[in-house]
GROMACS .gro file of C-alpha atoms in nm:
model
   72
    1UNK     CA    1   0.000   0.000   0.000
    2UNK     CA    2   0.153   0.318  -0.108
    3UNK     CA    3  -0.090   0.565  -0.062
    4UNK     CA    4  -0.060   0.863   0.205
    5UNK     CA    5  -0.328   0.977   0.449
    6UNK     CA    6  -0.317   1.376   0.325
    7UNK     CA    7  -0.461   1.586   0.605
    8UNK     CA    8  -0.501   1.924   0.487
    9UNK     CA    9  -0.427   2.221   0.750
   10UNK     CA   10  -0.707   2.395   0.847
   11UNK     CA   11  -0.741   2.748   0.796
   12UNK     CA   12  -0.882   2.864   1.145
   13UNK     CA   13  -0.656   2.862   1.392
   14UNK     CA   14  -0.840   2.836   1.747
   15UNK     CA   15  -0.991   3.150   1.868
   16UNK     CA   16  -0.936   3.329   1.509
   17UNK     CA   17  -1.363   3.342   1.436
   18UNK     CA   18  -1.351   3.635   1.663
   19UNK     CA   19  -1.451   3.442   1.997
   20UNK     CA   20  -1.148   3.397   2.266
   21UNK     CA   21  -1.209   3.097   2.577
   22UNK     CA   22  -1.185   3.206   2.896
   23UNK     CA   23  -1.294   3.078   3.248
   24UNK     CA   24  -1.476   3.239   3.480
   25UNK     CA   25  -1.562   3.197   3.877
   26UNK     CA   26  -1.902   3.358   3.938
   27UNK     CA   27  -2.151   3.296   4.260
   28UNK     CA   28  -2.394   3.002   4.293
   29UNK     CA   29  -2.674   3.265   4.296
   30UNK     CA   30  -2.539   3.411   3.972
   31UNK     CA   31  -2.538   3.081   3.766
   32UNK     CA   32  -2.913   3.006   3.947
   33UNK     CA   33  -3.001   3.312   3.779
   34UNK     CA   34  -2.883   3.277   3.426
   35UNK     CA   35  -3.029   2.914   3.466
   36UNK     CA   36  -3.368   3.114   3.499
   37UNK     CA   37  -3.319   3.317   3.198
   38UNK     CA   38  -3.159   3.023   2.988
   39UNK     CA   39  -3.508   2.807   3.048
   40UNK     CA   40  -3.702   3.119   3.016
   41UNK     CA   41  -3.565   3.277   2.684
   42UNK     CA   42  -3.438   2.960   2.529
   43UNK     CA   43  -3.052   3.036   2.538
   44UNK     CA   44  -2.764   2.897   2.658
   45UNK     CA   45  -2.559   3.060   2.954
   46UNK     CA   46  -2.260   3.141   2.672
   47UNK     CA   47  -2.528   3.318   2.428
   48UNK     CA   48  -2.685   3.542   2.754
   49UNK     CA   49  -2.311   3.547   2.876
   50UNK     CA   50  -2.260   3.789   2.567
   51UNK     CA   51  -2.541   3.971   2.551
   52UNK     CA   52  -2.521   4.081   2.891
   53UNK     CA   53  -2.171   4.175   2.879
   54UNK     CA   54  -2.234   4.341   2.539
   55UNK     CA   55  -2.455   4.551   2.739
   56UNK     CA   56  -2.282   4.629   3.020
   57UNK     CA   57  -1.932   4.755   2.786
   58UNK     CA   58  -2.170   4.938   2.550
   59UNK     CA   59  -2.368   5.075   2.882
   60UNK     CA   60  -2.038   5.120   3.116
   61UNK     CA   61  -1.968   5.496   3.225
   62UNK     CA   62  -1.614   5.548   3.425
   63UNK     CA   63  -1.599   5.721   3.724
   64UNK     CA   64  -1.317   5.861   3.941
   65UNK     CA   65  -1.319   5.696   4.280
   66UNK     CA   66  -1.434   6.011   4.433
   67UNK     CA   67  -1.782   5.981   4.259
   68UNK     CA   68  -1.835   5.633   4.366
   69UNK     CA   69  -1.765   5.705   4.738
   70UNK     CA   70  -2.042   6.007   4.667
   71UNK     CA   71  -2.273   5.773   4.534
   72UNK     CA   72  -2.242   5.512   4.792
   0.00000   0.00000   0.00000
């Protein structure tokens, strides 16, 4: 037998279709609540994952510590 398995390389290298992996530790109450939203809305934690932190960059003002501690 002669013949060669060819495996061409593939052109996507992980992480190159413009989503990274990363881990994440978050509260028990936190993943109870996406859990609510998931069943509720028909998503998966990842897909509300992004939305909601889609929202909060597009929504996020910065402050100078000073107006925090006047806030609070």
């Amino acid at each position: 037998m002669s013949e060669k398995l060819k495996i061409p390389k593939k052109n996507n290298i992980r992480g190159e279709d413009g989503y990274k992996v990363f881990s994440v530790r978050v509260k028990d109450s936190l993943v109870s609540g996406l859990d609510a939203i998931s069943e509720q809305t028909n998503r998966s934690r990842n897909e509300l994952i992004n939305i909601m932190l889609d929202f909060a960059i597009k929504n996020c003002i910065i402050t100078d510590i000073e107006d925090v501690d006047k806030n609070n």
